[in-house]
Coordinates of C-alpha atoms in Angstrom, one line a residue:
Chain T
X1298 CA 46.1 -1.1 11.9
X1299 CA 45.6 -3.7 9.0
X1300 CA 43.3 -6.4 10.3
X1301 CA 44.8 -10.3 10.4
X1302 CA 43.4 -11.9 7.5
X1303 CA 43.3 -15.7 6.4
X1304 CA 41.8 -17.3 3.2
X1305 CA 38.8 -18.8 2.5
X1306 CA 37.4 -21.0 -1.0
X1307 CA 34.7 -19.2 -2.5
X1308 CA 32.5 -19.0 -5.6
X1309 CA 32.5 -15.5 -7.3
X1310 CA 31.3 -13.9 -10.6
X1311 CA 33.8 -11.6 -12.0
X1312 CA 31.2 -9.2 -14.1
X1313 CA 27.3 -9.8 -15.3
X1314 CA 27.6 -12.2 -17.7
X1315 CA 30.1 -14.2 -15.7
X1316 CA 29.4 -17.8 -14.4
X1317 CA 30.2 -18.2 -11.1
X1318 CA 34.0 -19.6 -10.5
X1319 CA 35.6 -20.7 -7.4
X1320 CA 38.1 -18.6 -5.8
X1321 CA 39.6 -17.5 -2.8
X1322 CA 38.8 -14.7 -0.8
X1323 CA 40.2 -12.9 2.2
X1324 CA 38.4 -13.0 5.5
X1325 CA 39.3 -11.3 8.4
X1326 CA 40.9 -13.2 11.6
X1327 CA 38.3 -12.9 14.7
X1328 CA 38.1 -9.3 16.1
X1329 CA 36.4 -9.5 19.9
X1330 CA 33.0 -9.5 19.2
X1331 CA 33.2 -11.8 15.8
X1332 CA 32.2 -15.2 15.4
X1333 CA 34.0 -17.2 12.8
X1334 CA 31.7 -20.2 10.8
X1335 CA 32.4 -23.2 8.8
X1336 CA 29.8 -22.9 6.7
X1337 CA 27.5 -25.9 5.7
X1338 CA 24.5 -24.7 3.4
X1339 CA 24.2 -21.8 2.4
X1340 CA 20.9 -21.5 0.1
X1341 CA 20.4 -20.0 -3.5
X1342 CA 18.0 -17.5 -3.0
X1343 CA 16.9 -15.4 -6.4
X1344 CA 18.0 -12.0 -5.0
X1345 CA 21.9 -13.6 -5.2
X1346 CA 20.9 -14.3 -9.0
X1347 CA 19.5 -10.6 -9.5
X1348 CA 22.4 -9.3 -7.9
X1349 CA 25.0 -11.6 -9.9
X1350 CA 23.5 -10.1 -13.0
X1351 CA 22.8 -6.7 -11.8
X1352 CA 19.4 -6.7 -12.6
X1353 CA 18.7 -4.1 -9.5
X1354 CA 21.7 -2.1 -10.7
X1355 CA 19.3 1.1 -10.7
X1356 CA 18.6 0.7 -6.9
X1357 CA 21.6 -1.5 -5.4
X1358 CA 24.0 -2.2 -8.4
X1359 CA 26.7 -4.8 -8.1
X1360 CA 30.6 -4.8 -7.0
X1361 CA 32.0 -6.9 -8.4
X1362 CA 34.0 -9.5 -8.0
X1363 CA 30.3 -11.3 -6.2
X1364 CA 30.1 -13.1 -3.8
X1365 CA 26.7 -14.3 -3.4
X1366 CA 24.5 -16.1 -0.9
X1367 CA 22.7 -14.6 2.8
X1368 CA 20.5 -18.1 3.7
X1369 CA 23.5 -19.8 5.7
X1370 CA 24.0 -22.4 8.3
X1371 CA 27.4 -23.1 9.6
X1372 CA 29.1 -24.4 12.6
X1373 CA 31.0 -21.9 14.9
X1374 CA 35.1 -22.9 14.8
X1375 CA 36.4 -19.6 16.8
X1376 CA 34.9 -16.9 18.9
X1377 CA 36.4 -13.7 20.0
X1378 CA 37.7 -12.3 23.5
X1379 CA 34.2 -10.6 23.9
X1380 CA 31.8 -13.0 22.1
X1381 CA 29.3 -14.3 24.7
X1382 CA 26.3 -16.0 23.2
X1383 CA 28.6 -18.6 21.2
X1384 CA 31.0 -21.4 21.6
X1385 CA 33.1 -23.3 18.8
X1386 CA 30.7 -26.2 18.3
X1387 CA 27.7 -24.2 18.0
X1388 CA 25.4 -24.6 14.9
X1389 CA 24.5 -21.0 13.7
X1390 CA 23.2 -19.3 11.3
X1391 CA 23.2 -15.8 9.3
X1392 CA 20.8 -13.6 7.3
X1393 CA 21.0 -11.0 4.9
X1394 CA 22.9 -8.7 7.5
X1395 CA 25.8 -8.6 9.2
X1396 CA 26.4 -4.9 10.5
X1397 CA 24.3 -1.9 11.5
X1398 CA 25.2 1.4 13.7
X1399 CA 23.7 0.1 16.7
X1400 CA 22.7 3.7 17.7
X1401 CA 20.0 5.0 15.2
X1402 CA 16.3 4.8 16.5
X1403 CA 15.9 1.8 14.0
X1404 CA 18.6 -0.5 16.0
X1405 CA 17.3 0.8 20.0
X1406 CA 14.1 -0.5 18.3
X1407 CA 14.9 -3.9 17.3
X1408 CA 14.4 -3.2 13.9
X1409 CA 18.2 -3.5 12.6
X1410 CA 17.0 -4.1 9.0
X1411 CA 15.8 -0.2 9.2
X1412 CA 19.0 0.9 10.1
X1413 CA 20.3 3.5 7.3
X1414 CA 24.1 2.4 7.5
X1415 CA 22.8 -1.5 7.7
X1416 CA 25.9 -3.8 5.8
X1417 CA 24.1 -6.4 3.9
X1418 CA 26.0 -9.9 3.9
X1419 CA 27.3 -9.0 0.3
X1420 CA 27.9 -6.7 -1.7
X1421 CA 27.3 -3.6 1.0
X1422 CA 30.6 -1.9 2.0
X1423 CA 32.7 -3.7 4.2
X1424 CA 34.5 -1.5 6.8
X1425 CA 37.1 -4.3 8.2
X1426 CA 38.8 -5.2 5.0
X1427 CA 37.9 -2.2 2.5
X1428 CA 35.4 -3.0 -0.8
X1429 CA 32.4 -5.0 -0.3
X1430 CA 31.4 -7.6 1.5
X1431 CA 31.1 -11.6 0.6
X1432 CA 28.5 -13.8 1.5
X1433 CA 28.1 -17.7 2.3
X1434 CA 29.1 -19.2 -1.1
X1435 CA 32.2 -19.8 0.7
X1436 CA 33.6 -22.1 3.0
X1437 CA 33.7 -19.9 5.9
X1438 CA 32.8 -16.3 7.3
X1439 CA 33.0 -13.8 9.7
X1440 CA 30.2 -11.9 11.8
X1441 CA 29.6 -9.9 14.6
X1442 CA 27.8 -12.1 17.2
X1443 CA 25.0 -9.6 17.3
X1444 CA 23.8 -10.9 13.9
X1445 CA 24.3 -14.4 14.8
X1446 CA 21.6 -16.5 15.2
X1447 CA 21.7 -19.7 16.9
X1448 CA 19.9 -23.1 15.1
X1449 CA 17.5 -25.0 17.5
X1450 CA 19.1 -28.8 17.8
X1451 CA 15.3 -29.9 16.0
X1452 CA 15.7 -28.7 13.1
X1453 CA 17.6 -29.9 9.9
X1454 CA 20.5 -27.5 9.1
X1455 CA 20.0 -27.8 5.2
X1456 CA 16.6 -27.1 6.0
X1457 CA 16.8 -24.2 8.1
X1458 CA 19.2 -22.3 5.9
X1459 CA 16.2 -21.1 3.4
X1460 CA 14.7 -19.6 7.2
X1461 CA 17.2 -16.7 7.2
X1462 CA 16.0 -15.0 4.1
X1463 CA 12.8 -16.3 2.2
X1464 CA 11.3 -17.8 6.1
X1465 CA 11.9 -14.3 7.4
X1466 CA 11.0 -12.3 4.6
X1467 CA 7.4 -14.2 4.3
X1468 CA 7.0 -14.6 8.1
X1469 CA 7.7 -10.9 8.9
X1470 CA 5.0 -9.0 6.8
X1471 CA 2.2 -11.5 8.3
X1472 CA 3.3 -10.4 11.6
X1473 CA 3.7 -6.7 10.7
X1474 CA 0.6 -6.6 9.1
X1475 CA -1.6 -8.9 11.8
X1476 CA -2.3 -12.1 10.1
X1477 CA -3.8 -14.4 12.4
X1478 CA -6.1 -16.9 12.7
X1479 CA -9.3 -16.6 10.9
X1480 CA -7.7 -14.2 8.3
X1481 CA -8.0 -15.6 4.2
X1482 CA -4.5 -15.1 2.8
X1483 CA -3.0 -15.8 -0.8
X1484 CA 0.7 -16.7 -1.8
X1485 CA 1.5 -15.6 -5.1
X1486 CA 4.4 -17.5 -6.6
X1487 CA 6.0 -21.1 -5.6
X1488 CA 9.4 -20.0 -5.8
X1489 CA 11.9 -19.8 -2.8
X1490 CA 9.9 -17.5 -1.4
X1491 CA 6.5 -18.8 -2.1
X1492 CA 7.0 -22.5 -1.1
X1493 CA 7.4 -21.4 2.4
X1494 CA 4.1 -20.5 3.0
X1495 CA 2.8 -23.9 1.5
X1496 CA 0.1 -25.8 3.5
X1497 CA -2.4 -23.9 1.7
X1498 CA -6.3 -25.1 1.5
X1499 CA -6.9 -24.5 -1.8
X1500 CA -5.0 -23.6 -5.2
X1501 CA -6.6 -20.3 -6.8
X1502 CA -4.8 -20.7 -11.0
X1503 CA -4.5 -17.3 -11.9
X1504 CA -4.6 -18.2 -15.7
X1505 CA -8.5 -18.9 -15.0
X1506 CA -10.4 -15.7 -15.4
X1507 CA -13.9 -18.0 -13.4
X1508 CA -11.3 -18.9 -10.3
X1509 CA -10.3 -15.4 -9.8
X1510 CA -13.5 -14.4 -10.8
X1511 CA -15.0 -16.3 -7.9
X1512 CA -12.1 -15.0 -5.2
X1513 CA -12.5 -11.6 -6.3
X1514 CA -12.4 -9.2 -3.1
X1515 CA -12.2 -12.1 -0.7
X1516 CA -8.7 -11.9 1.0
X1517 CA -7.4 -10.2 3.7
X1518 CA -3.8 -10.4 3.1
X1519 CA -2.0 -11.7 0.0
X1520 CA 2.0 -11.8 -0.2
X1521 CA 3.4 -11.7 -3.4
X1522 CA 6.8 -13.4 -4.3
X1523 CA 7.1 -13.2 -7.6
X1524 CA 10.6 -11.7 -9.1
X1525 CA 9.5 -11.2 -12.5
X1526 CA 6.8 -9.1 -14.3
X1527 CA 3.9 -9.3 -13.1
X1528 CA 0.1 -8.6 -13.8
X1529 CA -0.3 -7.2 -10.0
X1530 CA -3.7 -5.6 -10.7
X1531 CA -5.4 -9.1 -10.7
X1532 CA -4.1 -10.0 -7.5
X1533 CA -5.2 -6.3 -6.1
X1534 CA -8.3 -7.2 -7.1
X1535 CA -8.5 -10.6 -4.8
X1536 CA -8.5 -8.5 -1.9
X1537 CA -11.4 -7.2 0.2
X1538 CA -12.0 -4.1 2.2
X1539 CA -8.9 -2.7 4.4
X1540 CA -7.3 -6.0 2.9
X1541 CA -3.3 -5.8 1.8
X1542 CA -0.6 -7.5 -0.2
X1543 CA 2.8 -7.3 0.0
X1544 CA 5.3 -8.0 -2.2
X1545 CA 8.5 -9.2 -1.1
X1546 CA 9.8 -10.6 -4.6
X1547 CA 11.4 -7.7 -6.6
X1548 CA 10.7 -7.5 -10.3
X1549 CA 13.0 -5.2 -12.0
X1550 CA 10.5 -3.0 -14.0
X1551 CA 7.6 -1.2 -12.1
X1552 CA 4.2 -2.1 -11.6
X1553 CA 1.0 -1.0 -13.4
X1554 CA -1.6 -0.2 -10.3
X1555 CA -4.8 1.3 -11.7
X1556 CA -6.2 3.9 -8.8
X1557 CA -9.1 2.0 -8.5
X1558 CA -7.8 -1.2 -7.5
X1559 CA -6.7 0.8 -4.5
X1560 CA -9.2 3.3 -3.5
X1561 CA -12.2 0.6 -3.7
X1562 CA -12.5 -1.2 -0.6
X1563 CA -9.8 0.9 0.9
X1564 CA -6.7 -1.9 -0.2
X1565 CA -3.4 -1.1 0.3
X1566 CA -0.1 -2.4 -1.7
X1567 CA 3.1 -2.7 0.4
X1568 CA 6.7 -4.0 0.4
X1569 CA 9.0 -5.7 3.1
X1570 CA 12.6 -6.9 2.3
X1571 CA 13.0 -8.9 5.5
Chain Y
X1363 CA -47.0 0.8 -7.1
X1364 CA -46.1 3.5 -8.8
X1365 CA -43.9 6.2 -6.9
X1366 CA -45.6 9.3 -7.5
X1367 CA -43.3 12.3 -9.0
X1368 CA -42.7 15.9 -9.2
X1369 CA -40.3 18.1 -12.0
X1370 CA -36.8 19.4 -10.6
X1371 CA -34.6 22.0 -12.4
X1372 CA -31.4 20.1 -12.8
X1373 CA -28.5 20.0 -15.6
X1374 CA -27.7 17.0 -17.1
X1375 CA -25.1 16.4 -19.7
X1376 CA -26.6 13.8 -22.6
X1377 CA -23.0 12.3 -23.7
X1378 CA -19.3 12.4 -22.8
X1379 CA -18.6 14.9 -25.5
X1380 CA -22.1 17.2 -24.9
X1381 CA -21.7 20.2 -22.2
X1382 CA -23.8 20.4 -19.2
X1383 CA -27.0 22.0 -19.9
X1384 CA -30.6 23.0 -17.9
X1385 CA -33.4 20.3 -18.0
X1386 CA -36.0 19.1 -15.7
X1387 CA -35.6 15.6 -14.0
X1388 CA -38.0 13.4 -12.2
X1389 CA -37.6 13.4 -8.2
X1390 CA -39.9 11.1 -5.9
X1391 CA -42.2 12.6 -3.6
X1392 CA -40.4 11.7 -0.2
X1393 CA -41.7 7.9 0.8
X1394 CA -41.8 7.3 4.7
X1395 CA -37.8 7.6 6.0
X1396 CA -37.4 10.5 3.4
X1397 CA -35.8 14.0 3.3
X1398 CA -36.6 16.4 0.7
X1399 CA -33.9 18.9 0.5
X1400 CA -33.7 22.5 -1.4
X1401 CA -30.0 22.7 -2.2
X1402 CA -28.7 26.0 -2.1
X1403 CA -24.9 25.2 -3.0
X1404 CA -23.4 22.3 -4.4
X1405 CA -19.6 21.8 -4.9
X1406 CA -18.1 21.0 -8.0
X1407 CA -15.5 17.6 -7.7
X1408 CA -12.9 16.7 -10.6
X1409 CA -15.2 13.2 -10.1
X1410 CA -18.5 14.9 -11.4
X1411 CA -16.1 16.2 -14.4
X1412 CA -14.2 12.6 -14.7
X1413 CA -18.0 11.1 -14.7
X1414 CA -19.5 13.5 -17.5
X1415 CA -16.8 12.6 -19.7
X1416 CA -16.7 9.2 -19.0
X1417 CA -13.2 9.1 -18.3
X1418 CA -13.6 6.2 -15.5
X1419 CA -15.4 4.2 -18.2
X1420 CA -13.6 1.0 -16.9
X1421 CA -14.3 0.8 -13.8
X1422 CA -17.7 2.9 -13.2
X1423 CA -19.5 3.9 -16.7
X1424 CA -21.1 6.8 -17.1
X1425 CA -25.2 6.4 -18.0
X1426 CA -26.6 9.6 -19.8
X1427 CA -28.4 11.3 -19.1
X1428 CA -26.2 12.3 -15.8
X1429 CA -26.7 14.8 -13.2
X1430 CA -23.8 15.6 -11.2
X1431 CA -23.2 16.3 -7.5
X1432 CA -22.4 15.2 -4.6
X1433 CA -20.9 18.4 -2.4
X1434 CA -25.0 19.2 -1.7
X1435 CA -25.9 21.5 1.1
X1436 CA -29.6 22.6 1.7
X1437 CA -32.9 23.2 3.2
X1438 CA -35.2 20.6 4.3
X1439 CA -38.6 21.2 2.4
X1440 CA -40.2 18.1 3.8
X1441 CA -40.0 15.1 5.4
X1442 CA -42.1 11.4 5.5
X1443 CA -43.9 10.5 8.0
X1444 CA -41.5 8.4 9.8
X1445 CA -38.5 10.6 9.8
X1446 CA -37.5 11.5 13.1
X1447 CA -33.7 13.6 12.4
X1448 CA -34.8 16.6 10.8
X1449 CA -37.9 18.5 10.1
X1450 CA -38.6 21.3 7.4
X1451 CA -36.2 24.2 7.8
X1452 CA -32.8 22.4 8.6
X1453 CA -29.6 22.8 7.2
X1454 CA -28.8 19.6 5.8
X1455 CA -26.2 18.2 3.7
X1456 CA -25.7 15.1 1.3
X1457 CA -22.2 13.6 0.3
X1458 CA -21.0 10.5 -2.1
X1459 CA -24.2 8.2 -1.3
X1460 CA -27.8 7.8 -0.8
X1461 CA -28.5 4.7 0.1
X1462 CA -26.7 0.9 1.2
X1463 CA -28.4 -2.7 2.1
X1464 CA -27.7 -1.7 6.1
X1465 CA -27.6 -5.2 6.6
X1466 CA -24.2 -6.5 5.6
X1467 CA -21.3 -6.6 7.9
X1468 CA -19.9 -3.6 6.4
X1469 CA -23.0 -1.4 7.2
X1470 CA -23.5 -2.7 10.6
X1471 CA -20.0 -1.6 11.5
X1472 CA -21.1 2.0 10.3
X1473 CA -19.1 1.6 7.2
X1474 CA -21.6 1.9 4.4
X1475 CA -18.9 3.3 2.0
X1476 CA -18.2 -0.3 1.9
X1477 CA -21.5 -1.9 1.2
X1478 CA -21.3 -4.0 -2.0
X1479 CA -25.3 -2.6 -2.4
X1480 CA -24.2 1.1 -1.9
X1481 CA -25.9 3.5 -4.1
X1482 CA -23.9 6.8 -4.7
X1483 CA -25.5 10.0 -5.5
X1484 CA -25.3 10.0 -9.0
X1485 CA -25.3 7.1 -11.9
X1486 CA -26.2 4.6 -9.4
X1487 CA -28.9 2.4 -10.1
X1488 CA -31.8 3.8 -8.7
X1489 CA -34.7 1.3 -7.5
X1490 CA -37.4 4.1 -6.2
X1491 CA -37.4 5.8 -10.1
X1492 CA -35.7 2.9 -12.2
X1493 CA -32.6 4.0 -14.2
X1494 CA -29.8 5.8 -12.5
X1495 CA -29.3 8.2 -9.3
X1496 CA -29.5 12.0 -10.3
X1497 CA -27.0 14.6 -7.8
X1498 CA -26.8 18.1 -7.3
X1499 CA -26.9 19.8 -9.6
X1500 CA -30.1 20.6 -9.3
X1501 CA -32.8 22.3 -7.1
X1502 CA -34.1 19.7 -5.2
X1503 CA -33.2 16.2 -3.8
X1504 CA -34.7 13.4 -2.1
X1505 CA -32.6 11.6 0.5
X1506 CA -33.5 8.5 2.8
X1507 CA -32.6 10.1 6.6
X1508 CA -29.9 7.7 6.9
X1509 CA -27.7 9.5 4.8
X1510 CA -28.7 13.1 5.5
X1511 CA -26.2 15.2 8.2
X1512 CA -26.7 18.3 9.8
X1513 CA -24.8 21.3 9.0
X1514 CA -23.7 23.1 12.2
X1515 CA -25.1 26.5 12.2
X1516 CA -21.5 27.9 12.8
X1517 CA -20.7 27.1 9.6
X1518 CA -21.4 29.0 6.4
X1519 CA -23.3 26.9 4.0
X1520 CA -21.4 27.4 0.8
X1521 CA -18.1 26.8 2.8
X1522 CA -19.3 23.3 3.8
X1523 CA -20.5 21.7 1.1
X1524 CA -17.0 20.5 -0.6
X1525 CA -16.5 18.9 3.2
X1526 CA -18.9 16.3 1.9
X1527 CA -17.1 14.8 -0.4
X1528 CA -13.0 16.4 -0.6
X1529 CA -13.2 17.1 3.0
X1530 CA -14.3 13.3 4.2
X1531 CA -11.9 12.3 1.2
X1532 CA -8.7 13.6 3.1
X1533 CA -9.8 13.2 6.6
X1534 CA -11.1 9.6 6.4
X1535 CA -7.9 7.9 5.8
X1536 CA -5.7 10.5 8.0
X1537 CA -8.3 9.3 10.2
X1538 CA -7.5 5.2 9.3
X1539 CA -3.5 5.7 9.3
X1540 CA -3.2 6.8 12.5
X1541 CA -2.2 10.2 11.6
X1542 CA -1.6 12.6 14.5
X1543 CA 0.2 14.8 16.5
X1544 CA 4.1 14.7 15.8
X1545 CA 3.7 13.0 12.5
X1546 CA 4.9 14.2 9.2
X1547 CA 2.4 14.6 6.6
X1548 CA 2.3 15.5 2.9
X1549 CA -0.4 16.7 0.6
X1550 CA 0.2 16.7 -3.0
X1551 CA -2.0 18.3 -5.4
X1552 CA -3.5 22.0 -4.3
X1553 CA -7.0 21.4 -6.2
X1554 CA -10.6 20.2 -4.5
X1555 CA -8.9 18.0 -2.3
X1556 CA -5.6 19.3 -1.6
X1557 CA -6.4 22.7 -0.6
X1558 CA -8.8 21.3 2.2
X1559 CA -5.7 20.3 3.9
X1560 CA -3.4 23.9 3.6
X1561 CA -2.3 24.6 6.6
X1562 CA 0.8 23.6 5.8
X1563 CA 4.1 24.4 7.6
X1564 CA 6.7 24.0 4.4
X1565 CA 6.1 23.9 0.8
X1566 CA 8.1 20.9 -1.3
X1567 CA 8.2 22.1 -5.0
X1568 CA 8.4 18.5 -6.8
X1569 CA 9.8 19.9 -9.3
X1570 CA 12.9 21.0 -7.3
X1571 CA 15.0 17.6 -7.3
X1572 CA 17.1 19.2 -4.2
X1573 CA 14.1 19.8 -2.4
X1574 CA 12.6 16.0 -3.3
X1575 CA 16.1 14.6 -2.4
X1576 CA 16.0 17.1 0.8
X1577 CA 13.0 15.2 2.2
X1578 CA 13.8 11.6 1.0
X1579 CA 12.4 9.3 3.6
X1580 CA 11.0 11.6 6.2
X1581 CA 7.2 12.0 5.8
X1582 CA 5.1 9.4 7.8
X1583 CA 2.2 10.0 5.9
X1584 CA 1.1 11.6 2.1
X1585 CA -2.2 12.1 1.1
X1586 CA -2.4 12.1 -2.9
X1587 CA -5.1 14.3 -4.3
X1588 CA -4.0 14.1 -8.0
X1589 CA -6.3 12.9 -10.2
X1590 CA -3.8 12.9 -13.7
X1591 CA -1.4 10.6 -14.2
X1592 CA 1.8 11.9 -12.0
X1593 CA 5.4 10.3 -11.2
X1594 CA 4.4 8.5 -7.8
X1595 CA 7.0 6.8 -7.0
X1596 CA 8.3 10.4 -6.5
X1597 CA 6.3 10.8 -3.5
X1598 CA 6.7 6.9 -2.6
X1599 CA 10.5 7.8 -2.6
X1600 CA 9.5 10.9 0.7
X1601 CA 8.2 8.3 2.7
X1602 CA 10.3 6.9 5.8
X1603 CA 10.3 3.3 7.3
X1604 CA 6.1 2.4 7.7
X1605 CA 5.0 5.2 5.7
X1606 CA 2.1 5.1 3.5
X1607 CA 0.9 7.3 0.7
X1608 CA -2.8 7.0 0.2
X1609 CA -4.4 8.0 -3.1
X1610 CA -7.5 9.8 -3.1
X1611 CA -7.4 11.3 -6.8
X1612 CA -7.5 8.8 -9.4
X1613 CA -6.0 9.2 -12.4
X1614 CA -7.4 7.2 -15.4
X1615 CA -4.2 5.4 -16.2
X1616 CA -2.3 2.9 -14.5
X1617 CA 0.5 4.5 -11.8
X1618 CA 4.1 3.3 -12.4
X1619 CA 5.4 1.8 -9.3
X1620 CA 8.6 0.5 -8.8
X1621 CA 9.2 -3.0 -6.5
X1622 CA 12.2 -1.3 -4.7
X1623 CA 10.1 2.1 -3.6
X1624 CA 8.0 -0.2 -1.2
X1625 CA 10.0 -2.9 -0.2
X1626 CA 12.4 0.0 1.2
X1627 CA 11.2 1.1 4.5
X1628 CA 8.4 -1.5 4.6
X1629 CA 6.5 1.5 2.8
X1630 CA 2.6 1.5 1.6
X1631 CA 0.6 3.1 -1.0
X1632 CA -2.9 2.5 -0.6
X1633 CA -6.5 4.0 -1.6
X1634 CA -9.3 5.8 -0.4
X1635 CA -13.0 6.5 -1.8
X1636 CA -14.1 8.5 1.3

């Protein structure tokens, strides 16, 4: 069976050193348990930039034509026979996936971004149409309900798109790793990420030795944003005993981490993608 | 006051580049809380070795004249007056430290290792003596009670003493981790540490890229006894979703590790003293 199709505007880069260009792309018609969204924001997150110029092409390297973009907010204009949690009208939103088996240990757990055949919102396989997906630089898209979210009525749509990736992506390691209140924790990097976890107390400038001097073994958790090289030993060395940081940006080369920085005070140096 | 002394056959190395070699040192005569111990065996850990040579110069400088040691198993000679644990004639033993402030947070939680006052065996400042903490490697050492333990009299003697240090090495953070029945767990490196752990059920060579590949994301746990600089993210790539690889070797040099090999599987590498 070839699936209905219809076509959407979109902005794609044809190769790495390509500036994105609109276009049109192919999306498929509703299947019963689809959603289809006018989108209205999508955010520019820096993994969409990393991915544009394959700059992770060791460990997730780029189809292209690209379509970029997993932070969107849309309004739902068409549901299928099955769909059950949305109506057209609905303001919704969508992450950075749009598929997973559904039967693996990781999806019966609630913890779909585990999954091992998870589709990513682009540039993962896409097993309606063939080749890869697209994401939200477009005017519209199609997704299983399942990975639907719905946007509370309170909250600004252009403001909530960032939510789907750099919100979750900061807000999920806290949880996962027990942050609460009473804890000290550090955000390293104001980017997209970084920003999100403003409403700090106090500004630690890591270009002053004294400041970091001073904070030296003091936090419990740190989360580290930052997409670019990186001198992650000096943050390491902020935290105190049993204390962790994970880092949720994803610079391209690895990172130095003397054994020390680790084995004193028992610290531990993690990652979380969402 | 002056604490009064007595001679000890020890061996003591004079720099980084002289070999080990018989002297006498001073011990004090035991003070109140005080345990003198004959040691009849006393292991031999890659950290004495790393320590001599001076090859943790950045982080823990080496002060010569050093004595080594910290695997010590012995015979209580005598004990002070207020020492109420052990009495001439026990089988003792003495790990990583001699002494800690007992009143920070860390120590009243029975976590000593973590006391920013904590004095380890050897080149620690010494405030009975003056200059540095002598192990041992030597026939005699005198121990506050607090960090004295029995040696069951089911175990042989020379047997135990590398349980002081590479045994509580391994099993302390198998202990933190959560590692237990059902759960996959690696050991890498077959030295002091490593081989405390055999009991293994299948051997991965690391050098077999099908076998590496084989086990990609399946272990739960990895202990890491290597103390020379090794590929980690290797080992970081065996680890399935929540895994952690703790480091209880520690190589002189800076480990490589790459962004994508933790933010994967929400994996962690952490550290461990003991």
């Amino acid at each position: 069976m070839h699936p209905i199709t219809y076509n959407a505007k979109a902005y794609s880069a044809a190769s790495e050193t390509s500036p994105l260009a609109s276009t049109k792309i192919k999306r498929r018609e509703p299947t019963d348990r689809d959603v289809q969204i006018e989108i209205l924001f999508c955010g520019i997150c820096h993994s969409d930039l990393h991915s544009v110029r394959n700059e992770w092409s060791e460990f997730m390297a780029t189809n292209y034509p690209i379509v970029p973009g997993h932070e969107i907010v849309g309004r739902v204009t068409k549901v299928g026979s099955a769909v059950t949690k949305y109506k057209p009208g609905n303001v919704v939103a969508v992450g950075c996936m749009v598929d997973s088996d559904r039967t693996c240990p990781q999806c019966k757990a609630d913890r779909e971004q585990f999954c091992p055949n998870m589709v990513l919102t682009f540039n993962s396989p896409d097993k309606h149409l063939g080749g890869v997906t697209y994401g939200g630089y477009s005017e519209s898209i199609v997704v299983d309900e399942h990975f639907v979210l719905r946007v509370p009525s309170n909250l600004n749509p252009a403001g909530a798109a960032p939510l789907l990736c750099a919100g979750i992506t900061t807000f999920s390691p806290m949880r996962h790793w027990g942050v609460g209140k009473g804890k000290k924790v550090g955000v390293v990097g104001l980017g997209g990420l970084g920003h999100i976890r403003l409403g700090a107390d106090e500004a630690v400038v890591s270009r002053n030795a004294d400041e970091m001097q001073k904070n030296a073994g003091t936090f419990d958790f740190i989360i580290d944003t930052v997409s670019a090289d990186h001198d992650i030993n000096a943050y390491l060395n902020l935290l105190g005993v049993d204390g962790n940081l994970t880092l949720v940006g994803a610079p391209a080369e690895p990172l130095d981490v003397p054994a020390f920085s680790l084995i004193m005070r028992r610290r531990s140096f993690s990652g979380s993608a969402i």
